[in-house]
Coordinates of C-alpha atoms and ligand atoms in Angstrom, one line a residue:
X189 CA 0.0 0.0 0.0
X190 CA 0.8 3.8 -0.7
X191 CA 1.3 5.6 2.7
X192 CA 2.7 9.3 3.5
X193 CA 6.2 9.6 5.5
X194 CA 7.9 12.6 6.4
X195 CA 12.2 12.4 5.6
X196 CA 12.5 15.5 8.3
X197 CA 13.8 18.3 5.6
X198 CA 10.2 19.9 5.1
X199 CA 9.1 17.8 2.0
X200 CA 6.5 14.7 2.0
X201 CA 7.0 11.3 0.2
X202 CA 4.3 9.0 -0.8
X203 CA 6.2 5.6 -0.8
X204 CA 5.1 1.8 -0.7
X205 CA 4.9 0.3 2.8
X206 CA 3.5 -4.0 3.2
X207 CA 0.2 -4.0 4.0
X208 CA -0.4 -4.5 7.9
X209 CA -1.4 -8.0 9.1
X210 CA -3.0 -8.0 12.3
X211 CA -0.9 -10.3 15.1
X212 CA -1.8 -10.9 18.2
X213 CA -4.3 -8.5 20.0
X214 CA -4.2 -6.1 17.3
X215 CA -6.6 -5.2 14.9
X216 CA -6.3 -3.7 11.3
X217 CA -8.2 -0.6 10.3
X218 CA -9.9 0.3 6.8
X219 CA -9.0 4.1 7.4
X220 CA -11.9 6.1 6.2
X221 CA -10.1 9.9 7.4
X222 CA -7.1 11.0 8.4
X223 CA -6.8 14.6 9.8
X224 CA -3.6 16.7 9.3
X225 CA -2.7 18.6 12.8
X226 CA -0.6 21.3 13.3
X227 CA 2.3 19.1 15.3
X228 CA 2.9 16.9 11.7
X229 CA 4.6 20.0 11.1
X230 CA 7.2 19.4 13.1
X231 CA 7.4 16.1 12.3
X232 CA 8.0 17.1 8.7
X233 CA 10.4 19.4 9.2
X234 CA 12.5 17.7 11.3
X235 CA 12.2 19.3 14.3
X236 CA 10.9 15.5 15.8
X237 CA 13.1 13.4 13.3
X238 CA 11.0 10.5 12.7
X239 CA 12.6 9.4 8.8
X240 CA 10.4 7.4 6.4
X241 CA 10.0 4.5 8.0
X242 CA 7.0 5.8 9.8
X243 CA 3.5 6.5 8.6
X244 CA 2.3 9.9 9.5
X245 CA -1.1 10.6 10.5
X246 CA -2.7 10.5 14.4
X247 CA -6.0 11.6 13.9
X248 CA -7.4 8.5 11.8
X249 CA -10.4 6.8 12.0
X250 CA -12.2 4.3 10.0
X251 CA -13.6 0.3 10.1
X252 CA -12.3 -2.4 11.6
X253 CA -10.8 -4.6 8.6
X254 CA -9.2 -7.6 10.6
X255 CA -8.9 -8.9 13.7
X256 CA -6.2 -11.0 15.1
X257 CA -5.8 -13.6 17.7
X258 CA -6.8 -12.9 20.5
X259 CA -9.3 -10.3 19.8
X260 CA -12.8 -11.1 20.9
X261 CA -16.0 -9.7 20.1
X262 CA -16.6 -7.7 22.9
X263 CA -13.0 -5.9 21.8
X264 CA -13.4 -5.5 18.0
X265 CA -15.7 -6.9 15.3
X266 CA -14.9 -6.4 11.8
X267 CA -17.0 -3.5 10.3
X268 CA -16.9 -1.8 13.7
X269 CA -16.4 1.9 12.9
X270 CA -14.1 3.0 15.2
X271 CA -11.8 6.3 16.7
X272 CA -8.6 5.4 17.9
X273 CA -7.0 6.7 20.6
X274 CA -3.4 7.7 18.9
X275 CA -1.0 6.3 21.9
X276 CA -0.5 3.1 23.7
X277 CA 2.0 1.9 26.6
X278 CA 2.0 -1.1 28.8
X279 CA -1.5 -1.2 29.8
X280 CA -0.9 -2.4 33.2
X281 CA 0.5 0.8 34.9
X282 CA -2.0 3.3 37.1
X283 CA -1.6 5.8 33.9
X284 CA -2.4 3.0 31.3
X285 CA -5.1 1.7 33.3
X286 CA -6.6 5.4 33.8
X287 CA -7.3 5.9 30.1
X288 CA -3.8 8.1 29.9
X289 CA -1.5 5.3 27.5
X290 CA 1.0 9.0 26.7
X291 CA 1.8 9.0 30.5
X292 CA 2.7 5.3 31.0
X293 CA 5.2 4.8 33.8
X294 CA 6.7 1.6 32.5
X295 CA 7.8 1.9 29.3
X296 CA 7.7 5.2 26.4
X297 CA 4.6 5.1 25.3
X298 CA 4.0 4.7 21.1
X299 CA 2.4 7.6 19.5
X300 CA 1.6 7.3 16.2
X301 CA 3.7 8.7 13.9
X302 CA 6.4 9.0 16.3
X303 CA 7.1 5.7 17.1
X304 CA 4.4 3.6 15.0
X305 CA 2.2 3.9 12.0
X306 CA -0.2 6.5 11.7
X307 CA -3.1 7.0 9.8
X308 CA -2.1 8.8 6.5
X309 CA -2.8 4.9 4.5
X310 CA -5.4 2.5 3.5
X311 CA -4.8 0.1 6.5
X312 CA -3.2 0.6 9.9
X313 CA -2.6 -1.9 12.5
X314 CA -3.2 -0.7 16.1
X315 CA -3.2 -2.9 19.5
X316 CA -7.2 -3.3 19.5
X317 CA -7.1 -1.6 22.9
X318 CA -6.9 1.7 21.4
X319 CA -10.2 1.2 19.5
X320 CA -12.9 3.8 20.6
X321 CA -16.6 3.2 19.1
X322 CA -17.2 6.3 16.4
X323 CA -21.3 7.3 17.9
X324 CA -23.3 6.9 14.5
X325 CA -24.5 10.0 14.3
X326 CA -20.8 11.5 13.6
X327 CA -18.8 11.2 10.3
X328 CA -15.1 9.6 10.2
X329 CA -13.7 12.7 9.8
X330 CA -15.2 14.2 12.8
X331 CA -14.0 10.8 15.2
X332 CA -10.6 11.7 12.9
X333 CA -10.5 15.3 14.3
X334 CA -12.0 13.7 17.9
X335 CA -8.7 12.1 17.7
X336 CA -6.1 14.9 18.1
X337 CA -7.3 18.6 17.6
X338 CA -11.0 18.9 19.0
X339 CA -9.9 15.8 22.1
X340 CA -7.0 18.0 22.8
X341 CA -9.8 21.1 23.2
X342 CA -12.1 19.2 25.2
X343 CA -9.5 17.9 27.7
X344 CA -8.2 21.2 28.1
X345 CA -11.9 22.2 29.3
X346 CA -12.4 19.4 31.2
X347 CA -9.1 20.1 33.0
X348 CA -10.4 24.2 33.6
X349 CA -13.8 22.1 35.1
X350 CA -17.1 23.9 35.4
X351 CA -16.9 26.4 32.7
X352 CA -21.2 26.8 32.5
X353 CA -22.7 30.6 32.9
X354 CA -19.2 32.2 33.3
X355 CA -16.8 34.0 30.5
X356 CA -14.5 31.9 28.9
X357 CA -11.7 33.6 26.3
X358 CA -10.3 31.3 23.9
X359 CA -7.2 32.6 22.8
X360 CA -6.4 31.2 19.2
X361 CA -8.9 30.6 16.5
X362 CA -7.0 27.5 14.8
X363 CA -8.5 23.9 14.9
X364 CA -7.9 23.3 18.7
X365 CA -9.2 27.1 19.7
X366 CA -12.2 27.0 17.2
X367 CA -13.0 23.3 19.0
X368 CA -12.6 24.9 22.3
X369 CA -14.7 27.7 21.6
X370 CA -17.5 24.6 19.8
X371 CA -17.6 23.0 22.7
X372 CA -17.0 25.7 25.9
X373 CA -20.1 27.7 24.3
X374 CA -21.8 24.2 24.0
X375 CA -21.2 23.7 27.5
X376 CA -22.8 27.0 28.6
X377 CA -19.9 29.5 28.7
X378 CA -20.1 32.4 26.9
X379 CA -16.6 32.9 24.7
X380 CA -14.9 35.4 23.9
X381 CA -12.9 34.3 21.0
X382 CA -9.3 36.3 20.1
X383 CA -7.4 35.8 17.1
X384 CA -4.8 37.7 14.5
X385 CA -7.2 36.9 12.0
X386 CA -10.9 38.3 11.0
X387 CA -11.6 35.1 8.9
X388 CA -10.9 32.9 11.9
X389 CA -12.8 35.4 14.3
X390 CA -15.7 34.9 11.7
X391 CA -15.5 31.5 12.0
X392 CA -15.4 31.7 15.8
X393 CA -18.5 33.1 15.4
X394 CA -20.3 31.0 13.5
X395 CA -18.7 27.9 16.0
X396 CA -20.6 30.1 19.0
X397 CA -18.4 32.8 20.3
X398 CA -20.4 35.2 21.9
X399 CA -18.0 38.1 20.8
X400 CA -14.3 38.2 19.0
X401 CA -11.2 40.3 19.6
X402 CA -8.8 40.5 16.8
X403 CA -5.5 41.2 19.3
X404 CA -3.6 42.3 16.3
X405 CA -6.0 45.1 15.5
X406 CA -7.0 46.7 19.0
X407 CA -6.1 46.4 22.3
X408 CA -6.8 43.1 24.0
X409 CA -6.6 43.9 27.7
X410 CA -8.4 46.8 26.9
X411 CA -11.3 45.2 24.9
X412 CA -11.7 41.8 27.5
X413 CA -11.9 44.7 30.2
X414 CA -15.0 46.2 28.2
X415 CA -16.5 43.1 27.5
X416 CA -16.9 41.6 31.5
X417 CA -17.4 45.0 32.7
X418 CA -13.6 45.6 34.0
X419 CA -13.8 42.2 35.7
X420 CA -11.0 41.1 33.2
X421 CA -12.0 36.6 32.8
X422 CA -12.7 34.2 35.1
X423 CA -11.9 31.4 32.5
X424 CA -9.1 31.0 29.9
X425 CA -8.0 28.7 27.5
X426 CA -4.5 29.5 25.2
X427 CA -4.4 27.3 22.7
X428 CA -2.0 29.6 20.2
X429 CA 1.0 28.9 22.1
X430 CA 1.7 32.8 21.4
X431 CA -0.9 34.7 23.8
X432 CA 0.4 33.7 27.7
X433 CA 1.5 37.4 28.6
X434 CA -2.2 38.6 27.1
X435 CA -4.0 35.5 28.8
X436 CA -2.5 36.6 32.7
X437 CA -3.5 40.2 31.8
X438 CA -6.9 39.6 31.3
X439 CA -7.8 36.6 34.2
X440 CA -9.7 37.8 36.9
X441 CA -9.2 37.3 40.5
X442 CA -9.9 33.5 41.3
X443 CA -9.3 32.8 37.7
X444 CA -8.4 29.7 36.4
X445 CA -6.5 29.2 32.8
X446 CA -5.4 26.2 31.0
X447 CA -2.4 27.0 28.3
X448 CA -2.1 24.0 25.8
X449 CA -1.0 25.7 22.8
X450 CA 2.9 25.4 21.8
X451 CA 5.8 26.4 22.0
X452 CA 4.4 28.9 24.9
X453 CA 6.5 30.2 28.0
X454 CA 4.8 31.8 31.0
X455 CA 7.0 33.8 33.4
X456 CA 5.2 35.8 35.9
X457 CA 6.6 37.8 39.6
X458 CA 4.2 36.1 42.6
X459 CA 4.4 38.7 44.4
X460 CA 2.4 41.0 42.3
X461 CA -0.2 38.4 41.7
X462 CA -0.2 36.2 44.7
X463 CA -3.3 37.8 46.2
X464 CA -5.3 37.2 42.9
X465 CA -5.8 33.0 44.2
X466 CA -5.3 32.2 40.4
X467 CA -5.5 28.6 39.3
X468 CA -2.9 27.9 36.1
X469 CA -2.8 24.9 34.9
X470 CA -1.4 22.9 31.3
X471 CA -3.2 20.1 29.6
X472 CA -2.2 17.4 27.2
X473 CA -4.5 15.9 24.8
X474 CA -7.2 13.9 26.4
X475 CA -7.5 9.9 27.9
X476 CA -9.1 7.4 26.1
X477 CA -12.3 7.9 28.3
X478 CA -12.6 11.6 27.3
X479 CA -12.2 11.3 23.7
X480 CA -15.2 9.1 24.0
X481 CA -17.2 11.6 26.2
X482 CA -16.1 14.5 23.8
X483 CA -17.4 12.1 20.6
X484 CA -20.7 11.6 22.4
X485 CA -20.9 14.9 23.4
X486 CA -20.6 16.3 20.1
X487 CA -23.1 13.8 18.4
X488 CA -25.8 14.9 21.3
X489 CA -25.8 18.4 20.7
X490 CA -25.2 17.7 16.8
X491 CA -22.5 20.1 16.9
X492 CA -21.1 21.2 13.4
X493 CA -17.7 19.9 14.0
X494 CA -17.2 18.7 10.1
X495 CA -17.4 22.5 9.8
X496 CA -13.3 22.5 11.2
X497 CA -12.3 21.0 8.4
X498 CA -11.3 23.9 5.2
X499 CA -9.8 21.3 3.0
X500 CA -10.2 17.8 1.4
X501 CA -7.2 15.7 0.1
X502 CA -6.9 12.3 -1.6
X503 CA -3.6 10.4 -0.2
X504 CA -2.4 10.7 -3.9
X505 CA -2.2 14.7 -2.9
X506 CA -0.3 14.3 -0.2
X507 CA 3.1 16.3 -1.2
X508 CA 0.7 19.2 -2.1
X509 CA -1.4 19.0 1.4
X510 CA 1.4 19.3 3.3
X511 CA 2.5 22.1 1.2
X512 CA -0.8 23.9 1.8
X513 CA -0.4 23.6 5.6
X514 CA 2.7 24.7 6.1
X515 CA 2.4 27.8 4.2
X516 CA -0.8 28.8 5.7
X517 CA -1.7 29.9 9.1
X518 CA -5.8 29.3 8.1
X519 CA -7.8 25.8 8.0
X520 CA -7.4 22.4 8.6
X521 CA -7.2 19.7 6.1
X522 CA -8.1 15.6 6.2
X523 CA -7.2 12.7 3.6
X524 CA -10.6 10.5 2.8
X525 CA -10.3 7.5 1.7
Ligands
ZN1797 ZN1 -2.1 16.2 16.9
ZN1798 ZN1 1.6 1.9 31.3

């Protein structure tokens, strides 16, 4: 089979990998969609070397194709459309066993294309223990996005807790910031959505933010200040990896912010902020459990997360996807198959 690897110098092969046979435990997967997310980028340019060896791709999802030994029916049935959950580790240690496989204490945990094959191919063999059920109601490339981008929103929220009749500002308007601001307003906040961008901010909109700063435009401080009545926000979530400095100067007194975006720093003096009882906290992606809350979620509410998605590729396109997203800063793409 064709399959998409990344040789680390910014340029994308489409090369011929076996197809996967399932062993022991594992299942093969008929992949359906298979999202591109921001972090490939580094993957691709060689910031993570991973070589060509490795199938790219951690937001797949698609039918079970074949089972192996081992695998009952209660684990996997053939046809079964299914989400994966994009890591694995020993599945024996308190983090395994707690739905967080990327934490495992025993042994480095596999992400997919890191350390085993991803999703950017016909077929892809994971341990059948990663297997999530995709809720009917959603399409493949919404459990693809589930996978990485929009799981990685909702764990961030789940981490910030009770975020239902108070402010929330989402900070960054790409594909994990337009999710959290899906979902956050979903949950009964009311966002305020800031970007660089109008066309993301219009987006924002239309994905339920109540109101939208462009921070490149006007004043940010100044605006959140006008828009909760000089209050500044009880909520935030940074999901640019850009905004920290803006995201302190707008949290309010017995605020609590979650900062997931990348690179990111955060240096702040204590003393001038001790007596504000602020609650910061950093999230990574989501547990198994959650990305099955968050896919349930989102089919209950029929929320418009296909919507996320700007851009449609065939595998065959693949040189030219990746081209697309590194040179913009706007959308998110997927591979159908
Ligand atoms: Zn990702
Ligand atoms: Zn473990």
């Amino acid at each position: 089979m064709r399959a998409i690897a990344f040789p680390g110098d910014d340029t994308t092969v489409i090369r011929e990998f076996d197809d996967p046979v399932p062993g022991p435990g594992e299942v093969v997967v008929r992949v359906r969609a298979s999202g591109m997310c921001g972090s490939d980028l580094l993957f691709r340019r060689g910031a993570i070397a991973v070589g060509t060896d490795i199938i790219q791709g951690h937001e797949p999802c698609g039918d079970v194709h074949a089972v192996g030994d081992g695998v009952t029916p209660m684990m996997a049935r053939v046809g079964d459309r299914v989400m994966i959950h994009h890591y694995w580790g020993c599945d024996a240690c308190p983090a395994c066993r707690s739905g967080w496989p990327q934490m495992c204490e025993r042994e480095p945990s596999k992400v997919m294309g890191i350390s085993a094959n991803g999703g950017h191919a016909p077929f892809l063999k994971v341990p059948a223990r990663t297997l999530l059920p995709l809720p009917d109601a959603l399409s493949y490339k919404a459990g693809a996005a589930i996978g990485c981008g929009t799981g990685t929103a909702w764990g961030g929220l789940q981490r910030l807790g009770n975020v239902a009749g108070d402010t929330i500002v989402v900070f960054g308007q790409g594909p994990v910031g337009l999710s959290g601001t899906m979902l956050a307003s979903a949950l009964g906040a009311t966002v305020i959505a800031v970007d660089i961008d109008d066309n993301r901010l219009q987006r924002a909109k239309s994905f339920g933010a109540a109101s939208t700063v462009n921070s490149r435009s006007s004043n940010v401080v100044e605006a959140i200040a006008d828009l909760t009545g000089g209050r500044g926000a009880p909520l935030i979530l940074e999901t640019s990896g850009k905004a920290n400095d803006d995201a302190l100067a707008v949290l309010a007194p017995w605020g609590r912010a979650c900062f997931l975006g990348l690179p990111g720093h955060i240096e702040f003096d204590v003393q001038a902020h001790y007596k504000k009882q602020w609650t910061l906290m950093t999230s990574w992606t989501m547990s198994t459990i959650e990305q099955l809350r968050c896919a349930e979620f989102i089919a209950a509410r029929n929320l418009p997360i296909d919507d996320i998605y700007t851009h449609t590729w065939s595998l065959d396109q693949g040189v030219e996807a990746y081209e697309w997203f590194a040179q913009q800063s706007d959308g998110k793409g997927v591979f159908e198959f």
